[in-house]
Short mmCIF file of C-alpha atoms in Angstrom, two decimals:
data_model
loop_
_atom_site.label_atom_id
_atom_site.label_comp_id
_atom_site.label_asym_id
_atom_site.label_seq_id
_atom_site.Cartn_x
_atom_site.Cartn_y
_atom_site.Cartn_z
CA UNK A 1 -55.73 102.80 1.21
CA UNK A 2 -55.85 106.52 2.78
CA UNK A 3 -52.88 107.15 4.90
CA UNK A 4 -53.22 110.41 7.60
CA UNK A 5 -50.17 111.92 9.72
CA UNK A 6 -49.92 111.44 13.38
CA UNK A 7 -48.51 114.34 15.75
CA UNK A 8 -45.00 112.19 15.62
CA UNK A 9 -45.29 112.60 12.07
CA UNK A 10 -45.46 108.65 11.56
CA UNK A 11 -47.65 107.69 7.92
CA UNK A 12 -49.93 104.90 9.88
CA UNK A 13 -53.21 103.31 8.09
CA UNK A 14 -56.29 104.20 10.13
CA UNK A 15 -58.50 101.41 9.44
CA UNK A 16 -55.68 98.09 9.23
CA UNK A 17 -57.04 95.02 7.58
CA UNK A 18 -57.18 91.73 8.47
CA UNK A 19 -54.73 90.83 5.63
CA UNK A 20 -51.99 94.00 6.96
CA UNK A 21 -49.00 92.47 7.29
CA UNK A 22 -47.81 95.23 9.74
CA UNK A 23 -49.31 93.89 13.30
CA UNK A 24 -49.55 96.74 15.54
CA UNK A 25 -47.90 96.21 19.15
CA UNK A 26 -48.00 99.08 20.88
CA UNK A 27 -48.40 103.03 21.08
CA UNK A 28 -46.13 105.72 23.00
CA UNK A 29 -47.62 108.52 24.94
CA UNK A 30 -49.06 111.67 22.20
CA UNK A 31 -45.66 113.68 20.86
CA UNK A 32 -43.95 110.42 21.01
CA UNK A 33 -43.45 108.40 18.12
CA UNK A 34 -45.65 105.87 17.16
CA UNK A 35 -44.29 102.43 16.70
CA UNK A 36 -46.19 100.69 14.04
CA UNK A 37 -43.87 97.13 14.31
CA UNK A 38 -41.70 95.98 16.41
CA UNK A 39 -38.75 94.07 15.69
CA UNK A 40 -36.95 91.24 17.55
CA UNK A 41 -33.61 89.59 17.48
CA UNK A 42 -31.65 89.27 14.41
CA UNK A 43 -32.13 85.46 15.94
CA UNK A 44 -35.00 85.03 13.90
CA UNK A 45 -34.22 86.41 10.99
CA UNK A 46 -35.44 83.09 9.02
CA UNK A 47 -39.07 83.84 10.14
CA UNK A 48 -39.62 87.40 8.31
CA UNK A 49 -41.62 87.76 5.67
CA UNK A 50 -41.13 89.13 2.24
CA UNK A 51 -42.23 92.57 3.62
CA UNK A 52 -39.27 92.77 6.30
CA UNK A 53 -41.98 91.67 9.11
CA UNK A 54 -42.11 88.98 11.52
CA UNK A 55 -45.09 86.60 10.17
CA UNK A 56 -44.61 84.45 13.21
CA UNK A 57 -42.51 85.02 16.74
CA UNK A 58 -40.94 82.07 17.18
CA UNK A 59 -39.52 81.25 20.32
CA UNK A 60 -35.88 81.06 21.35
CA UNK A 61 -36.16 77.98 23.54
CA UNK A 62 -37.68 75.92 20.73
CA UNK A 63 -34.94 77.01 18.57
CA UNK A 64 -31.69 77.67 20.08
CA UNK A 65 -32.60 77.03 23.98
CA UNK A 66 -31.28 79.68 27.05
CA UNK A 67 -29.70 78.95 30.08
CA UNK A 68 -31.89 77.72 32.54
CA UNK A 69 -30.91 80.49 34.96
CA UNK A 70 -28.46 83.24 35.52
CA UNK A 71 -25.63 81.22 37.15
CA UNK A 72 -25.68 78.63 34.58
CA UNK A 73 -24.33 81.67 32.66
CA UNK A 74 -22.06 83.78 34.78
CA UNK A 75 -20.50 80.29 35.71
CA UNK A 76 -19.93 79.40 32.22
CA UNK A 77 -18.12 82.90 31.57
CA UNK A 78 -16.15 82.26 34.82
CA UNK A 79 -15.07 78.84 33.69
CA UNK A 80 -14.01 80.12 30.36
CA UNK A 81 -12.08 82.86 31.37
CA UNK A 82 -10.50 81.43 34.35
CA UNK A 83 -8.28 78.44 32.34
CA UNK A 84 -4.57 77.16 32.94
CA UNK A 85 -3.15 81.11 31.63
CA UNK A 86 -4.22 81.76 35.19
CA UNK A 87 -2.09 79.17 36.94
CA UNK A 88 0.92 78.76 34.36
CA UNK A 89 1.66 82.36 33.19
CA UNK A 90 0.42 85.02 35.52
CA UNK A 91 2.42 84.68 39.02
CA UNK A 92 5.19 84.07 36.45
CA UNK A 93 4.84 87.40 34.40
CA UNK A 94 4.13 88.84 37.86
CA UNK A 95 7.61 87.87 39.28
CA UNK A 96 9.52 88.92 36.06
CA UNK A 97 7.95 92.11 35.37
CA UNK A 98 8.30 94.01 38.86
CA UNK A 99 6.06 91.95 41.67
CA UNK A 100 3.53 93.89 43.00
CA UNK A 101 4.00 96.69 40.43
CA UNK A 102 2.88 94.25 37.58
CA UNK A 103 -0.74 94.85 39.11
CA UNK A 104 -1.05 98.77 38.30
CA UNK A 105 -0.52 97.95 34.34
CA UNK A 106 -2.70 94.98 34.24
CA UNK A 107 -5.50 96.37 36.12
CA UNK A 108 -4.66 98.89 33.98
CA UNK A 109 -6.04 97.44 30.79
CA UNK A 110 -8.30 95.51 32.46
CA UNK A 111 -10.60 98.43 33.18
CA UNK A 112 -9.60 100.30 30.04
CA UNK A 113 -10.13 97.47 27.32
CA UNK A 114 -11.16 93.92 28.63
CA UNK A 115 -14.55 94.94 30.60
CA UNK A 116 -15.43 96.94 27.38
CA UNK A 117 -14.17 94.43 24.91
CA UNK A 118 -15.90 91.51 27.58
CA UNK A 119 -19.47 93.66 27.17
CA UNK A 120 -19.35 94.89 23.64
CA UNK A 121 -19.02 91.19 22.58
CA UNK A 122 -21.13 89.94 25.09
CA UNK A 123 -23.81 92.21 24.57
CA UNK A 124 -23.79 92.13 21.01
CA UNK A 125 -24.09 87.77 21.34
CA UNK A 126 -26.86 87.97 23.26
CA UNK A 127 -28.88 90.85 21.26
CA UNK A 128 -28.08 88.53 17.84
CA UNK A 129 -28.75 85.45 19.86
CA UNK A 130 -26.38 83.79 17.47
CA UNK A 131 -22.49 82.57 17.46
CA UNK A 132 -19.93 84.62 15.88
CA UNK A 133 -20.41 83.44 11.69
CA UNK A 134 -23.98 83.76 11.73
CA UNK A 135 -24.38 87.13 13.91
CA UNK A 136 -22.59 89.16 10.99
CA UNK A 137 -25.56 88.79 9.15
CA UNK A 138 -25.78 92.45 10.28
CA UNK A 139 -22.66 92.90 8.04
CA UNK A 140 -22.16 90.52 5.30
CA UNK A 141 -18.71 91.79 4.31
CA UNK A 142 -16.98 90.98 7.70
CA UNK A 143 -18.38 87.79 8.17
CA UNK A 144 -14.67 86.56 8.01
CA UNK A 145 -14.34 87.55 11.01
CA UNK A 146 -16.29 85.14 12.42
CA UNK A 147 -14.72 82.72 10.43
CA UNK A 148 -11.76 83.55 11.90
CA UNK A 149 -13.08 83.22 15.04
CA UNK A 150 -14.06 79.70 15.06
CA UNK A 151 -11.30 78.60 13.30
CA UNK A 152 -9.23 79.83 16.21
CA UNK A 153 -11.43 78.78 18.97
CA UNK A 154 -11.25 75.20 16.88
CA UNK A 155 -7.50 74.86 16.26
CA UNK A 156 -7.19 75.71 20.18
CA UNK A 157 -9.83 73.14 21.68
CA UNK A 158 -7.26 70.19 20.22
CA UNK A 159 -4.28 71.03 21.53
CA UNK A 160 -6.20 72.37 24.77
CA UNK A 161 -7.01 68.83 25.24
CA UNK A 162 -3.71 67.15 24.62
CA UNK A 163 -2.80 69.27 28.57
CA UNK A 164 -5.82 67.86 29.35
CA UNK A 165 -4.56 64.10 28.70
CA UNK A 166 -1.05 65.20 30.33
CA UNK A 167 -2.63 66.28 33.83
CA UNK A 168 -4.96 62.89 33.31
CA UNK A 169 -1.58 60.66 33.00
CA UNK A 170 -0.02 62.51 36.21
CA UNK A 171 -3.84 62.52 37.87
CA UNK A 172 -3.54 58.48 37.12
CA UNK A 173 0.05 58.11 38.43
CA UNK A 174 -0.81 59.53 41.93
CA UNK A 175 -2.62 56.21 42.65
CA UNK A 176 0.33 54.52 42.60
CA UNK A 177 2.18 53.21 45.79
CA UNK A 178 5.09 55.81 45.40
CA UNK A 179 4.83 58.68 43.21
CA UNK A 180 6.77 57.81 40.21
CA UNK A 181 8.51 61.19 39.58
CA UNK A 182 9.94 61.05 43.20
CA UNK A 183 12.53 58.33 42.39
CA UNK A 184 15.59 57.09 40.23
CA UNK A 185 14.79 53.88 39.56
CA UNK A 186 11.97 53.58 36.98
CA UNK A 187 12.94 51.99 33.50
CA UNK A 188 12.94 55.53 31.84
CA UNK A 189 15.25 57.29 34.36
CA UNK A 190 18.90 57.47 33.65
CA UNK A 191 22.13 56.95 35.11
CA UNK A 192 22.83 60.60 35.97
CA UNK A 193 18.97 61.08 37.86
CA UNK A 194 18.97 62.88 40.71
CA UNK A 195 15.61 62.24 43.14
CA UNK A 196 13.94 64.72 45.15
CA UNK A 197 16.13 63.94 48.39
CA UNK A 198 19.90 64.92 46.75
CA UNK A 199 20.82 68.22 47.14
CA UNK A 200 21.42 69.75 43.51
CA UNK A 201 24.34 72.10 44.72
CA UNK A 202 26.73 68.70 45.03
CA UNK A 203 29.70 69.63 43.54
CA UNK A 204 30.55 66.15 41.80
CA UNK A 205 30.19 66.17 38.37
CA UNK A 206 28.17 63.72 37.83
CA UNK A 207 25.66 65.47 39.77
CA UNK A 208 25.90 68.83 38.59
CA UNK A 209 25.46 67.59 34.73
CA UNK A 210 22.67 65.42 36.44
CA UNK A 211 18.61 65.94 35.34
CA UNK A 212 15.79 66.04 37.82
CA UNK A 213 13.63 63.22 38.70
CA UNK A 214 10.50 65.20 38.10
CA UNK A 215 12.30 66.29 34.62
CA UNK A 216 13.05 63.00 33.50
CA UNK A 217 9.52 61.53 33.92
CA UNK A 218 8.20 64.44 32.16
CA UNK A 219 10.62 63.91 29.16
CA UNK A 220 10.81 60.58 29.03
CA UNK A 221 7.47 59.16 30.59
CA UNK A 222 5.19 61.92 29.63
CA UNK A 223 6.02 63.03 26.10
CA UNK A 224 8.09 60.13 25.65
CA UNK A 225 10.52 62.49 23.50
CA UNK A 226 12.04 61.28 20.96
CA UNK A 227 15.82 62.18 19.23
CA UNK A 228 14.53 64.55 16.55
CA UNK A 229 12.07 66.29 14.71
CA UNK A 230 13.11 63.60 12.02
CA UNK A 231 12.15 60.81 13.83
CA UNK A 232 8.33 60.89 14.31
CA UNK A 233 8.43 57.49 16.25
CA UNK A 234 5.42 55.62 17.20
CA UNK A 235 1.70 56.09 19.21
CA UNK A 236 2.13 57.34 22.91
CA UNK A 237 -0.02 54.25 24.05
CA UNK A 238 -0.90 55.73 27.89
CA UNK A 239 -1.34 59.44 26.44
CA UNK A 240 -4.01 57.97 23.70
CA UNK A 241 -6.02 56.40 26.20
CA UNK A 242 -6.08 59.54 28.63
CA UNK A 243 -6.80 62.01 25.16
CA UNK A 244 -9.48 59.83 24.34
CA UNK A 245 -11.22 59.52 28.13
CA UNK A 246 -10.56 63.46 28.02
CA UNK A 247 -12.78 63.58 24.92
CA UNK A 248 -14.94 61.32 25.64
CA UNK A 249 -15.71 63.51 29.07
CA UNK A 250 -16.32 66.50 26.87
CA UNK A 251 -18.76 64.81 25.27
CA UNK A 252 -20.82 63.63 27.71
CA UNK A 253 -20.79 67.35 29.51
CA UNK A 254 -21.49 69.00 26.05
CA UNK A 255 -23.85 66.24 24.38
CA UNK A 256 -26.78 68.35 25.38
CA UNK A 257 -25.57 71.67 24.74
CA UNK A 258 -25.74 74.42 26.92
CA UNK A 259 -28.55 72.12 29.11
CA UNK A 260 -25.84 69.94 29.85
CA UNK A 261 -22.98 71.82 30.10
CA UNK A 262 -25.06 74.87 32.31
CA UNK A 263 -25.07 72.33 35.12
CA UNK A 264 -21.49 70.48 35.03
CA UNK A 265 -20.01 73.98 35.57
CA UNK A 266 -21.56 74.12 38.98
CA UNK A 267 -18.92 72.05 40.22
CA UNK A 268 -15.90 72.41 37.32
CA UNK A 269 -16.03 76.69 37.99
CA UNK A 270 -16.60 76.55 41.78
CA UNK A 271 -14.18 73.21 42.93
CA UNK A 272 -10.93 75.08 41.40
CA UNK A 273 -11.20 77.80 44.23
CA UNK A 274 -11.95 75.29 47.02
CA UNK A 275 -8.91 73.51 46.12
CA UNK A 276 -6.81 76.50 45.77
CA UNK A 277 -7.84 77.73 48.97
CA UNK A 278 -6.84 74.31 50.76
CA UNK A 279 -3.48 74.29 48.71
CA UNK A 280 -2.97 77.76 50.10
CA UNK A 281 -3.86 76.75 53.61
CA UNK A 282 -1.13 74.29 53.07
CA UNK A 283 1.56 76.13 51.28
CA UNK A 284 1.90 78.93 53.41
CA UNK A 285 2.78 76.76 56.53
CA UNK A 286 5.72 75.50 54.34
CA UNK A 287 9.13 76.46 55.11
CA UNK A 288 10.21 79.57 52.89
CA UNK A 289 6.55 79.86 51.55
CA UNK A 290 7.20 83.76 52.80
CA UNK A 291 10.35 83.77 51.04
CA UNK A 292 8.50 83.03 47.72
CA UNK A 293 6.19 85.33 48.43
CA UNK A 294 7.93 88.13 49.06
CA UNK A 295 9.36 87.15 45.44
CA UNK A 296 5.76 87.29 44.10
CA UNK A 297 4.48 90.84 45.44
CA UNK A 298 7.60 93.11 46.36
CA UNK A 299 6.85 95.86 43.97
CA UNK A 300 10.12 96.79 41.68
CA UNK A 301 8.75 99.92 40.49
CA UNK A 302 11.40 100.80 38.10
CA UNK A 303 10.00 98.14 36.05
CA UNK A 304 6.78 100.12 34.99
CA UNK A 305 9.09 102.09 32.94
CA UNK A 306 9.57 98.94 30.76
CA UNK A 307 7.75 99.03 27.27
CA UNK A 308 8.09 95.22 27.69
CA UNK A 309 5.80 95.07 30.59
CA UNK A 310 2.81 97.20 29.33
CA UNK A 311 3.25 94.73 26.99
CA UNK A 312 3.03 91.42 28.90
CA UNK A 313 0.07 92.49 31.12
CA UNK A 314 -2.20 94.02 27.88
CA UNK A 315 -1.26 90.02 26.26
CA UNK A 316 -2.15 88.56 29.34
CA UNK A 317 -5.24 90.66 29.76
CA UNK A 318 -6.63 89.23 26.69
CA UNK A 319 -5.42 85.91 27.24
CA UNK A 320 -7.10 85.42 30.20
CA UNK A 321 -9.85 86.77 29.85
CA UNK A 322 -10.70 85.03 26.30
CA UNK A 323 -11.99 88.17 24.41
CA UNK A 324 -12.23 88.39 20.86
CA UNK A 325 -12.72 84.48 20.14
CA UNK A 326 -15.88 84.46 19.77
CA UNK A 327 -16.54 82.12 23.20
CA UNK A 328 -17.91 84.58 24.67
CA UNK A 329 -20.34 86.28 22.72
CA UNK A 330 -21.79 82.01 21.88
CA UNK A 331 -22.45 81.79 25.27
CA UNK A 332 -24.26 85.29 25.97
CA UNK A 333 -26.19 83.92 22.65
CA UNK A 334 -28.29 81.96 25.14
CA UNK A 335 -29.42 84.43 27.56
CA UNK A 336 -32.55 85.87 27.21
CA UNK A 337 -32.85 89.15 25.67
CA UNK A 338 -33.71 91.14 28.52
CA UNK A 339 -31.09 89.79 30.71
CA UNK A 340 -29.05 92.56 32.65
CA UNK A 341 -25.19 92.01 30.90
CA UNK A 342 -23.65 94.56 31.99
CA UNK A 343 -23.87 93.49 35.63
CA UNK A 344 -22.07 90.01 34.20
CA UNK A 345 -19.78 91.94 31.91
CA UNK A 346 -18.45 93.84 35.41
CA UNK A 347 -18.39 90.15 37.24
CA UNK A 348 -16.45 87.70 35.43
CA UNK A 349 -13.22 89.66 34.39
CA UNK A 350 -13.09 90.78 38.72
CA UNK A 351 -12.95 87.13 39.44
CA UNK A 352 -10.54 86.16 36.79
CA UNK A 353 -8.26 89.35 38.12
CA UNK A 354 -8.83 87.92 41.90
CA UNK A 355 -8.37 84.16 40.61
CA UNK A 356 -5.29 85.13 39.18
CA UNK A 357 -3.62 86.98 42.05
CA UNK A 358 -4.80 83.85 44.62
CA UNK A 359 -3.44 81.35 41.98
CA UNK A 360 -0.38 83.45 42.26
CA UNK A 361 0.08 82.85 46.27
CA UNK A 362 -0.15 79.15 45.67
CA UNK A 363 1.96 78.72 43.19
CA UNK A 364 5.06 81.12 44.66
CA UNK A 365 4.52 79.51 48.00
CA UNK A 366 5.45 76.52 46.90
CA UNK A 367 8.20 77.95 44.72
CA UNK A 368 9.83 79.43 48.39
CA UNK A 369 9.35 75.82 49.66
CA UNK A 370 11.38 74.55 46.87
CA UNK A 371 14.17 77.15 47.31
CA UNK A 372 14.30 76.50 51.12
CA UNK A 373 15.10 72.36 50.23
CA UNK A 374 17.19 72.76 47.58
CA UNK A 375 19.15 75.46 48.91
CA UNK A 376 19.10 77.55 45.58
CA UNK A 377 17.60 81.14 45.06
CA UNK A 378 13.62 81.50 44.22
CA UNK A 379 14.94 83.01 40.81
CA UNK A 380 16.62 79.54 39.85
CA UNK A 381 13.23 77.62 41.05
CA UNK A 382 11.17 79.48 39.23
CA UNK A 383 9.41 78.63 36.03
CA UNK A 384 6.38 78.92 33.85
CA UNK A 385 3.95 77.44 31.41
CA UNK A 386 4.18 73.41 31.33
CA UNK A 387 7.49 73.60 33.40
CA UNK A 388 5.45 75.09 35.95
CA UNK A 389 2.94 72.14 36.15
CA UNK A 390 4.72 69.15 34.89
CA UNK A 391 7.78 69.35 36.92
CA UNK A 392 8.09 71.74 39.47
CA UNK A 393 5.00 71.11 41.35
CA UNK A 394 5.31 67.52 41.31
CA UNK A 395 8.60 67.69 42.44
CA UNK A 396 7.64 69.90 45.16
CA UNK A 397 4.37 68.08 46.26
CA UNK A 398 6.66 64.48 46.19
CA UNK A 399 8.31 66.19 49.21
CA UNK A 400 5.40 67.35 50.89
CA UNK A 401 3.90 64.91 53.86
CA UNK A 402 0.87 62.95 52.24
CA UNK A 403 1.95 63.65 49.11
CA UNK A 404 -0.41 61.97 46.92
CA UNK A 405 -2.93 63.72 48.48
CA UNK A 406 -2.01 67.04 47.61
CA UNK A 407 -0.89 66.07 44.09
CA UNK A 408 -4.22 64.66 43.14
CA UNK A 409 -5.81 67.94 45.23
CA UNK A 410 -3.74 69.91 42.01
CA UNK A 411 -4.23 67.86 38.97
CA UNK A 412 -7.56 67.67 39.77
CA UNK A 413 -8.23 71.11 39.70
CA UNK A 414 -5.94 71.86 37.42
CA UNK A 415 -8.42 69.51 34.64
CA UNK A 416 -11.56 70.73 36.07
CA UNK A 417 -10.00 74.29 35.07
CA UNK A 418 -9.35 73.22 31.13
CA UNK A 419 -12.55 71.31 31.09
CA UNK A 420 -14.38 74.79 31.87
CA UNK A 421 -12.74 76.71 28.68
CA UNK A 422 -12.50 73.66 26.69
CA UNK A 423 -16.39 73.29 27.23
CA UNK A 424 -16.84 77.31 25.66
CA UNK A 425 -14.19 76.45 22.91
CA UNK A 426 -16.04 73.51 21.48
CA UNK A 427 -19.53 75.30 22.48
CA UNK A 428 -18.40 78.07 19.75
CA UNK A 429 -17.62 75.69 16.94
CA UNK A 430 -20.98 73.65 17.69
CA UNK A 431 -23.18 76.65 17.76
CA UNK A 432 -21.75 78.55 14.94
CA UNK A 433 -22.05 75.62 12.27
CA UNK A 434 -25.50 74.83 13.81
CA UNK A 435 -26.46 77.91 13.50
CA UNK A 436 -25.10 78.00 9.78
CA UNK A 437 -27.13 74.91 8.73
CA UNK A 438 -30.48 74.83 11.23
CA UNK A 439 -32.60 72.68 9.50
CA UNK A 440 -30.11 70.32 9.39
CA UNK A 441 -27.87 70.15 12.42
CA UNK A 442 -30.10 71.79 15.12
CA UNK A 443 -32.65 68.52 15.60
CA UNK A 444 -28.94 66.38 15.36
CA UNK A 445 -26.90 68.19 18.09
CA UNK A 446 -26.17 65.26 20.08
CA UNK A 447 -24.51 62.76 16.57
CA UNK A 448 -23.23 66.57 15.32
CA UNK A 449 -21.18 67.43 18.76
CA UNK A 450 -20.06 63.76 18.91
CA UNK A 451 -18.73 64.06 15.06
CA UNK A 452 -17.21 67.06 15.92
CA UNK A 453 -15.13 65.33 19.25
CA UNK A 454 -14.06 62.48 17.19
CA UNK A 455 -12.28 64.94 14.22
CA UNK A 456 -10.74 66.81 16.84
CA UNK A 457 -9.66 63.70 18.68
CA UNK A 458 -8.11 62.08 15.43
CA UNK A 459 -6.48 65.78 14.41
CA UNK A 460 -5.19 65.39 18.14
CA UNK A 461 -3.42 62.11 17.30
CA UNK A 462 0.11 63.43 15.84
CA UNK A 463 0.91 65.51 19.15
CA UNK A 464 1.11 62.36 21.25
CA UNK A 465 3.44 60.60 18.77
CA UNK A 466 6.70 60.23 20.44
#
């Protein structure tokens, strides 16, 4: 075979036979350099030959499958990102950590380490077009990381869905006649409850060593707590039935994979915001809603000077926006490999920044209208994380006109919210031992995903023990 030496100074064989296993694809202007073979995603890595070249181009919708279109995608990142962190934690680290001034360190790292983090690992899922084991191909020795990876993304998607059966339970108990939290005399209240209408600055004793309605159905309704740590009691009956309809909705949105789940999150990533913004048309015409407001944005500057609060926002940066687990870059796996990123990398992180801020003028609205009828400072109303939810909400909402409207307006969106990441969590366990095994679990998706829901249901088991 005589080999000559093009102007690029590229060794090419002038007359190619059939049986070449180099197929030509294209040639770049004279000077340029001549590209004998082009490569494609690492996605297909299966399909080269024992020459390093692609025998066949197989295509990515026969194996893997893309999103249908580009909102299936950008709605799916939204969803993810946008989860109960966004409700629960940030107006809460916003109050504590200077108001207003908690924005300048948060956008802060936003723009200096999520957006690139968000398009370095979204960019690099779709180029691979695999989840996070199998795309470190690349680099054998850190395919731990991806290990890693999904074995975070999998401990998280059980206890993500034990919330999810909490805010089912209270989504259930709005249908009652009288919302149960809102009064003293249910079987698991106790002598010293004290319902939404007492004032809690009574001075009897009795009252002031009393425990909230709202708390007391959490505690004892809810969790159904028992004495100890030692005393492991028995099967939450009510929360097995709502963890196992929560599971058995994941299913059925993620049976089919991204096909399936690409079109549920038109209306779980989209009905959050329409909810919020009727909450906040509500809230704000709420005695003291500006009080708890002013408690939200009034800028303590001196607080920047904290160490502590760099701290909090760079956590919460990454905690919202769901970098590094691997979620992400699974569900830029399915785009195709031309699509423009970098316009979606710049997208979703703004919108979980603005959903964050808007969550946080719901939530400390109703925090003012809570100081205003209990006559106690916002500082003594105010609360995060499950407290935030479970107790202070509903105990706001019970005295609220209509209120099982607007607490089934919450709960609602507050599930279709966890439904959204839990449907990336699971989607980045699926894909990466799919894409692990292919021959095997790729033709079974629908058996594999619903093997998958029942583990995670039965690891889920022990957390709604008593």
């Amino acid at each position: 075979m005589s080999m000559s030496l093009q102007p690029a100074g590229t060794l090419v064989d002038p007359n190619p036979t059939p049986d070449d296993k180099s197929k030509k694809k294209r040639s770049l202007a004279d000077g340029e350099l001549h590209v004998d073979t082009v490569y494609y995603s690492p996605a297909d890595v299966d399909s080269y030959d024992e020459y390093g070249y692609f025998d066949e181009i197989s295509s990515e919708d026969e194996n893997r499958g893309t999103w249908t279109g580009r909102p299936d995608f950008i709605l799916s990142c939204i969803g993810f990102s946008v989860g109960l962190g966004n409700v629960w934690r940030f107006p809460y680290l916003c109050y504590s950590s200077g108001g207003g001034a908690f924005l300048f360190p948060y956008v802060f790292f936003l723009v200096t380490c999520a957006l690139p983090f968000f398009l370095l690992e979204t960019s690099y899922g779709q180029f691979v077009s695999l989840s996070p084991i199998a795309s470190w191909k690349v680099c054998p020795l850190f395919k731990g990381v991806g290990y890693g990876m999904v074995i975070v993304s999998g401990t998280v998607c059980i206890y993500y869905n034990i919330i999810l059966a909490w805010t089912l339970f209270y989504l259930f108990s709005t249908m009652q006649s009288t919302l149960p939290w809102s009064r003293c005399d249910n079987s698991w209240n106790t002598p010293t409850c004290i319902g939404p209408g007492s004032p809690l600055n009574e001075t009897e004793q009795e009252k002031i060593n009393g425990t909230q309605s709202s708390v007391e159905f959490w505690e004892h309704k809810v969790l159904n707590r028992s004495k100890g740590l030692e005393d492991f009691g028995s099967i939450h009956w009510s929360m097995f039935w709502c963890l196992s309809l929560t599971w058995f909705v994941v299913f059925l949105c993620l049976c089919k994979g991204i096909k399936s789940s690409g079109k549920v999150v038109y209306v779980t990533s989209t009905f959050p915001y329409m909810v919020m913004s009727i909450l906040l048309a509500k809230c704000m015409s709420l005695p003291g809603a500006s009080e708890g407001l002013k408690w939200y944005l009034f800028p303590k500057w001196e607080k920047i000077a904290s160490f502590k609060v760099w701290c909090d926002s760079a956590t919460q940066v990454f905690f919202s926006t769901g970098v590094a687990c691997g979620s992400l870059s699974t569900l830029a796996s399915y785009n195709k490999f031309n699509h423009m990123i970098f316009r979606d990398a710049m997208i979703v992180p703004a919108v979980d920044c603005f959903t964050s801020v808007f969550a946080g003028f719901v939530i400390f609205s109703v925090l003012g209208f809570m100081s205003h009828t209990t006559a106690k400072p916002v500082e003594q109303v105010v609360a995060q994380g499950p407290g935030l939810v479970f107790i202070v909400y509903p105990e706001a909402v019970s005295k609220m006109p209509i209120s099982h409207f607007w607490a089934m307006l919450f709960f609602l969106m507050f599930y279709s919210m966890g439904l959204d990441s839990q449907f990336g969590l699971l989607e980045t366990v699926t894909s990466a031992i799919t894409d692990e095994y292919p021959n095997l679990l790729r033709k079974r998706r629908l058996p594999f995903t619903a093997f998958l829901c029942f583990v995670a249901f039965i690891l889920g088991i022990p957390m709604i023990f008593e």
